[in-house]
mmCIF file of C-alpha atoms in Angstrom:
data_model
loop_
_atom_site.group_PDB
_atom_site.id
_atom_site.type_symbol
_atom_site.label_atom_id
_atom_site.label_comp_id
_atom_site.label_asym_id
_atom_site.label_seq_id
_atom_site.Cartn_x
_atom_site.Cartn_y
_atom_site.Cartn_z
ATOM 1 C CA UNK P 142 -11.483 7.050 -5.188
ATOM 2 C CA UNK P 143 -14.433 4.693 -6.693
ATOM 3 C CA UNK P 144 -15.866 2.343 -3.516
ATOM 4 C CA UNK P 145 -14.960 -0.721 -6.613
ATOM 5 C CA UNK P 146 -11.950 -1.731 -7.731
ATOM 6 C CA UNK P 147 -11.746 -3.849 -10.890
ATOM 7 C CA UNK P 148 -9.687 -7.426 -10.247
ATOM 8 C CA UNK P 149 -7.447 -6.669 -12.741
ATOM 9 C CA UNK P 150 -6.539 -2.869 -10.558
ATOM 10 C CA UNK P 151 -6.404 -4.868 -7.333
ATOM 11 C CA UNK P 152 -4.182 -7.553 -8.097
ATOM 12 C CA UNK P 153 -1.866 -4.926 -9.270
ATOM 13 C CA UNK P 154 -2.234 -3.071 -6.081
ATOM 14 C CA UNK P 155 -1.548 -5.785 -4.473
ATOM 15 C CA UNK P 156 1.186 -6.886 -6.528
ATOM 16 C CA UNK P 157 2.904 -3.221 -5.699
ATOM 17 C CA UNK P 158 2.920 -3.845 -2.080
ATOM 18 C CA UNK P 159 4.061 -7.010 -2.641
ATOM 19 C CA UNK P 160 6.855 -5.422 -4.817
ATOM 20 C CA UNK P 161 8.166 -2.500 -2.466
ATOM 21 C CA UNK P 162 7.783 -4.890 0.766
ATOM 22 C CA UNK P 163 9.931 -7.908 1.675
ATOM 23 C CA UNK P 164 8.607 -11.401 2.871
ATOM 24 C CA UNK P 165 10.424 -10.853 6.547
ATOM 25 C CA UNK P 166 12.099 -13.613 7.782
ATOM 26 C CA UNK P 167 9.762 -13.618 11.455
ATOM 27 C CA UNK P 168 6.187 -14.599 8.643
ATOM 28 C CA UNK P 169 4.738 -17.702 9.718
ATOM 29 C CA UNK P 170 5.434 -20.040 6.530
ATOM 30 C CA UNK P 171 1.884 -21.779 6.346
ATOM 31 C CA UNK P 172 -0.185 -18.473 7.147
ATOM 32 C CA UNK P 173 2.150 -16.968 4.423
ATOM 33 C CA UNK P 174 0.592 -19.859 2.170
ATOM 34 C CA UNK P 175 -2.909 -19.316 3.279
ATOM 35 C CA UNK P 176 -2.293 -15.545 2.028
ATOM 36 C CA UNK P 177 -0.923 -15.881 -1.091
ATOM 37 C CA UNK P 178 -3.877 -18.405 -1.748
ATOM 38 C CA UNK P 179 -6.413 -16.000 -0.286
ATOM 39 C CA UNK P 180 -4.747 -13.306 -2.871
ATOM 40 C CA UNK P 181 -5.092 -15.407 -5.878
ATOM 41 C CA UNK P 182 -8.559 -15.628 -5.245
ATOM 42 C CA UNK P 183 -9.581 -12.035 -4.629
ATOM 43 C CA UNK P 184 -13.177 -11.356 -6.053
ATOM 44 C CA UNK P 185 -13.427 -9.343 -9.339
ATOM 45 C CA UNK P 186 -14.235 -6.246 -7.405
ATOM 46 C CA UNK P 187 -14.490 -5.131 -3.990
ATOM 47 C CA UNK P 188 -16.928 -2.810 -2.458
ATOM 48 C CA UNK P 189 -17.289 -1.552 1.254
ATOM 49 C CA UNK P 190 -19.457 -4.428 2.092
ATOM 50 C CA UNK P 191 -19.041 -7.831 2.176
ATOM 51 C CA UNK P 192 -20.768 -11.227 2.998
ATOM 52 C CA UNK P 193 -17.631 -13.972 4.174
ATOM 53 C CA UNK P 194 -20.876 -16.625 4.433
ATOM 54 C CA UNK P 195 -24.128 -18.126 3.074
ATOM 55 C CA UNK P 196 -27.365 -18.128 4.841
ATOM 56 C CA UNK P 197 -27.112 -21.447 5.707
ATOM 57 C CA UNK P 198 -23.762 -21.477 7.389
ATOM 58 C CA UNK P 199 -24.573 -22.857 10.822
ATOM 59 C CA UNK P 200 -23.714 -20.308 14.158
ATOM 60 C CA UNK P 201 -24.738 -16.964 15.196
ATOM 61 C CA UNK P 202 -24.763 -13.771 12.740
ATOM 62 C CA UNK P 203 -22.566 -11.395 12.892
ATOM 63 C CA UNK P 204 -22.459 -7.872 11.416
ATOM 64 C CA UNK P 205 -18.861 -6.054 11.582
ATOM 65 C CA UNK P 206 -18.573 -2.601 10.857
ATOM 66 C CA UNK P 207 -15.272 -0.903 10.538
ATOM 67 C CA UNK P 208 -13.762 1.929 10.252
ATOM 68 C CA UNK P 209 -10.112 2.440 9.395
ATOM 69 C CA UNK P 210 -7.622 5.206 10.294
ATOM 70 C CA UNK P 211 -4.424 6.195 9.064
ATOM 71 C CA UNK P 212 -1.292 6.863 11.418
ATOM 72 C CA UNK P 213 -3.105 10.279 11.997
ATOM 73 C CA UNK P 214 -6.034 9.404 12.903
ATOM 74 C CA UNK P 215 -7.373 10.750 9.677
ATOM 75 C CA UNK P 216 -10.309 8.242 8.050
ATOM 76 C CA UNK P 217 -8.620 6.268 5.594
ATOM 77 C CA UNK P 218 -10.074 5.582 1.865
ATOM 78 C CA UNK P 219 -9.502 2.457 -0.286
ATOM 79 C CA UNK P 220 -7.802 0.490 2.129
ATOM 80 C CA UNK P 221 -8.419 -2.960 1.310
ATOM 81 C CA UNK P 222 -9.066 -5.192 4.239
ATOM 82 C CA UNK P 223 -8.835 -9.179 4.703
ATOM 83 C CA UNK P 224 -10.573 -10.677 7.303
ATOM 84 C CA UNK P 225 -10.843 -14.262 8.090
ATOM 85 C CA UNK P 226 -12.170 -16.546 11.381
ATOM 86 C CA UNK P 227 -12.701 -19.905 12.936
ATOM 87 C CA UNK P 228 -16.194 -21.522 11.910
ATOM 88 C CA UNK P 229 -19.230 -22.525 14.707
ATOM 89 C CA UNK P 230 -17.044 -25.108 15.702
ATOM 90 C CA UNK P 231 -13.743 -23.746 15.941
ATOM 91 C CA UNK P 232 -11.704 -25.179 13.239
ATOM 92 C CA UNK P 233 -10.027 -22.571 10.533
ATOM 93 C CA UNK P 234 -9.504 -24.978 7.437
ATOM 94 C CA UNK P 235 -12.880 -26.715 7.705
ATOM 95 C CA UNK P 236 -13.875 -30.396 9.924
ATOM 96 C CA UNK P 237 -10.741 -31.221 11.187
ATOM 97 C CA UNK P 238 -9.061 -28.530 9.932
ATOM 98 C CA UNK P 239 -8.306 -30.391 6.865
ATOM 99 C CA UNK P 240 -10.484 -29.823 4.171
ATOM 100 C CA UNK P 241 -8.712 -26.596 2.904
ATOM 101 C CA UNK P 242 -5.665 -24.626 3.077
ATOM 102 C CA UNK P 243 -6.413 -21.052 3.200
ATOM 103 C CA UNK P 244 -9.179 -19.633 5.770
ATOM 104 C CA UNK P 245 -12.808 -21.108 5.001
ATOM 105 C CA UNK P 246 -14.568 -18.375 6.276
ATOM 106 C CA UNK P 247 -13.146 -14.902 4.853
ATOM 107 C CA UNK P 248 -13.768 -11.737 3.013
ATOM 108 C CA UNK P 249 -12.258 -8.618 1.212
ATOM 109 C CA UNK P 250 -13.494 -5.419 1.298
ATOM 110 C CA UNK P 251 -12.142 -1.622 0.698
ATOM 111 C CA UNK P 252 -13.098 1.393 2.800
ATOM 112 C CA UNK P 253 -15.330 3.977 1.399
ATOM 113 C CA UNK P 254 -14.822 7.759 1.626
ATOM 114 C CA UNK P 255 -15.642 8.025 5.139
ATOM 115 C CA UNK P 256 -13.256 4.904 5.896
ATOM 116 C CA UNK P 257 -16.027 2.661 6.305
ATOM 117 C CA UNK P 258 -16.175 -0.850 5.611
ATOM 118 C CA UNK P 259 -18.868 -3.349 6.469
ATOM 119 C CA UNK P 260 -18.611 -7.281 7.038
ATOM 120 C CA UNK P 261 -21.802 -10.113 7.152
ATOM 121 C CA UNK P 262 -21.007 -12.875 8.450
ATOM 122 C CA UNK P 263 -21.216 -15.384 11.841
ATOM 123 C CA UNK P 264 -19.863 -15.424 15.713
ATOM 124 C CA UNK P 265 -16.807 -17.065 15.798
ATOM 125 C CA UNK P 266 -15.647 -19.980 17.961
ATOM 126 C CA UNK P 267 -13.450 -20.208 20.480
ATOM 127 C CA UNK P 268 -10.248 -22.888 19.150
ATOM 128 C CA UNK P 269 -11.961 -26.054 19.170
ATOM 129 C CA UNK P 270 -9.261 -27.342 21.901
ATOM 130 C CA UNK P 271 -10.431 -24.406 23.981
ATOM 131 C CA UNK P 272 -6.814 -22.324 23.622
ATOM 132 C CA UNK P 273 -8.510 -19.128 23.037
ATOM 133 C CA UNK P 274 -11.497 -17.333 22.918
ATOM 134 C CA UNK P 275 -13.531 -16.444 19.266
ATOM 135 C CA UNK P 276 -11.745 -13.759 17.327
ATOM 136 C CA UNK P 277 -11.840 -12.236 13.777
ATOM 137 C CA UNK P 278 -8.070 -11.603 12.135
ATOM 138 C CA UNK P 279 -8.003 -8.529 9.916
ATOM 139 C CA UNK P 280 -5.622 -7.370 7.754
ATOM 140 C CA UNK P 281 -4.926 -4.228 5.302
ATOM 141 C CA UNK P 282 -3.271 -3.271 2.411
ATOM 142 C CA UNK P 283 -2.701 0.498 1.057
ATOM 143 C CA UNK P 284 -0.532 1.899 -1.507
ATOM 144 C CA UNK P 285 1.339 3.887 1.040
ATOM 145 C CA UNK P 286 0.791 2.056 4.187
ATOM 146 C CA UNK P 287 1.751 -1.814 2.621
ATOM 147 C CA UNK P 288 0.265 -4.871 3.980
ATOM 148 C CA UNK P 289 0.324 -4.681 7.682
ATOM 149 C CA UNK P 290 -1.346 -6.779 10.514
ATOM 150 C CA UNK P 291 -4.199 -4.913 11.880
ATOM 151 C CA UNK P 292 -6.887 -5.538 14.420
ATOM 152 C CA UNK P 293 -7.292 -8.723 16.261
ATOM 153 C CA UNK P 294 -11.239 -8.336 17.272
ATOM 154 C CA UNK P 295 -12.562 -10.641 20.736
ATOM 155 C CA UNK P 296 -16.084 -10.400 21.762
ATOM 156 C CA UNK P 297 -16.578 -8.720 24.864
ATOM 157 C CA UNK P 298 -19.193 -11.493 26.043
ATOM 158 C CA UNK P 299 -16.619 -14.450 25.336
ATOM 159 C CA UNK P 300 -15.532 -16.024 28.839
ATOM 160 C CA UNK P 301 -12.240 -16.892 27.749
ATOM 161 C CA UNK P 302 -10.817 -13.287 27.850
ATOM 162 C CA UNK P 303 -8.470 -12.489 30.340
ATOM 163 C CA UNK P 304 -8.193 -9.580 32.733
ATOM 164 C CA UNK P 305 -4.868 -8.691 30.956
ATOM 165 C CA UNK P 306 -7.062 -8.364 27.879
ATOM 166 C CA UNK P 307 -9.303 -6.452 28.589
ATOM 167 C CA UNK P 308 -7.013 -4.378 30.422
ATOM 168 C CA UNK P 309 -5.007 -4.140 27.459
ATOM 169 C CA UNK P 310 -8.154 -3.128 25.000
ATOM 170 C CA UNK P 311 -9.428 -0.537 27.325
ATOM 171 C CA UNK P 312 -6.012 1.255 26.904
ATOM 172 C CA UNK P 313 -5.954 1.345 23.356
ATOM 173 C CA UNK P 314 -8.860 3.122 23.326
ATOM 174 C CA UNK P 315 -11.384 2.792 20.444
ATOM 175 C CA UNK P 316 -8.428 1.039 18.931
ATOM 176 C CA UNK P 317 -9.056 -1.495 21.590
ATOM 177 C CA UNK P 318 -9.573 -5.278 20.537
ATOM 178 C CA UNK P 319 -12.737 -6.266 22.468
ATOM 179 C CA UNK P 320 -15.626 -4.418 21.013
ATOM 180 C CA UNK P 321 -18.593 -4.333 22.763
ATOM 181 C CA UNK P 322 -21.000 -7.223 21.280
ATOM 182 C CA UNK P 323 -24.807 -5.683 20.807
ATOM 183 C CA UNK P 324 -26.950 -8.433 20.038
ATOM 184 C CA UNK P 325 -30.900 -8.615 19.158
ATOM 185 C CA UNK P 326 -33.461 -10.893 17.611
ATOM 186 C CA UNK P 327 -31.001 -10.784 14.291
ATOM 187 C CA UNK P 328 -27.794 -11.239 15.619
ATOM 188 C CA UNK P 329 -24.928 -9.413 16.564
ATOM 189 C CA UNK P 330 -22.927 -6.680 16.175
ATOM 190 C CA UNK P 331 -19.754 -5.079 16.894
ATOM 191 C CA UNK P 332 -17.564 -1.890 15.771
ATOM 192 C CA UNK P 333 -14.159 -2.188 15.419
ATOM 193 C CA UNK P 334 -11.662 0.632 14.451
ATOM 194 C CA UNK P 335 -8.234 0.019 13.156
ATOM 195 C CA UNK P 336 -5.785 2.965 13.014
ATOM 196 C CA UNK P 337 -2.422 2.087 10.638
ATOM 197 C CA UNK P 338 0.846 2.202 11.296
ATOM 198 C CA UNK P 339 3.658 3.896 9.334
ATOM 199 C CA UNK P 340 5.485 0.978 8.228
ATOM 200 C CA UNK P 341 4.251 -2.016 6.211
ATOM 201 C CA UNK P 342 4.183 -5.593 8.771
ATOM 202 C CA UNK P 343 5.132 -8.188 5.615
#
């Protein structure tokens, strides 16, 4: 499978999932509404790599490299993966939370052969009320896999994490959701792997 996928190709793929899974009744109404306007704006192709911000977006860059699984643990090609994240300051949907109503700070991309995928883009924030520590959502679609939930990513040097956390990552594994940050004189970086399940999520 080509590491590109033409918009017109995607939103059909998308539109299949859409097609053979049902809206369940447990979705969160407005995140459903953030997704749906996320998917109408998909970029007119996708490759493994993506930049979610400019150069000048204020905070701390971040370089995530994935890799995704399938239920086997086999590497998984042209998945398509969402991710999305609070900004410097915490807030989702711009100052305030306000100024838009899908995720400001997002990107699509679709693993390559070796079920790589690649995201540029900045730290993010703890909630700006201080509920929970920085964390980057991601989620997938495949043909045979649907759209599903995947990885909820912390940053292993965030002080908000709990010991049930952590305790909870280090079982899953390399699956786990606290990746170890690595940072240097250009930012940071962290690996995250996401392994799918059987079933679509939504």
């Amino acid at each position: 499978m080509a590491s590109t996928l033409t918009a017109l190709a995607l939103r059909l793929s998308v539109t299949f999932c859409i097609l053979l899974t049902p809206v369940y009744a447990n979705v969160d109404p407005s995140w459903l509404a953030s997704w749906e306007e996320a998917v109408a704006s998909l970029p007119s192709e996708l490759k493994s790599s993506a930049l979610m911000v400019n150069n000048d977006e204020p905070g701390t860059r971040l370089q995530i490299r994935g890799l995704v699984f399938d239920p086997n643990g086999n590497v998984a090609e042209g998945v398509i993966v969402h991710a999305y994240h609070r900004d410097s300051q915490g807030f989702d949907f711009g100052l305030n939370d306000k100024e838009t109503t899908t995720w400001r700070i997002q990107g699509w991309a679709m693993t390559d052969q070796h079920g790589r995928f690649t995201f540029d883009t900045i730290k993010a924030a703890p909630d700006h009320l201080g509920r929970e520590g920085g964390h980057i959502h991601f989620t997938t679609i495949s043909e045979k896999y649907g759209r599903q939930w995947a990885l909820k990513a912390y940053f292993s040097d965030d002080k908000l994490l709990t010991e049930r956390q952590k305790l909870l990552s280090k079982k899953s594994g390399k699956y786990g959701s606290i990746p170890e940050v690595v940072t240097t004189e250009a930012g940071a970086t962290i690996h995250v792997a996401i392994k799918l399940k059987t079933e679509p999520d939504f």
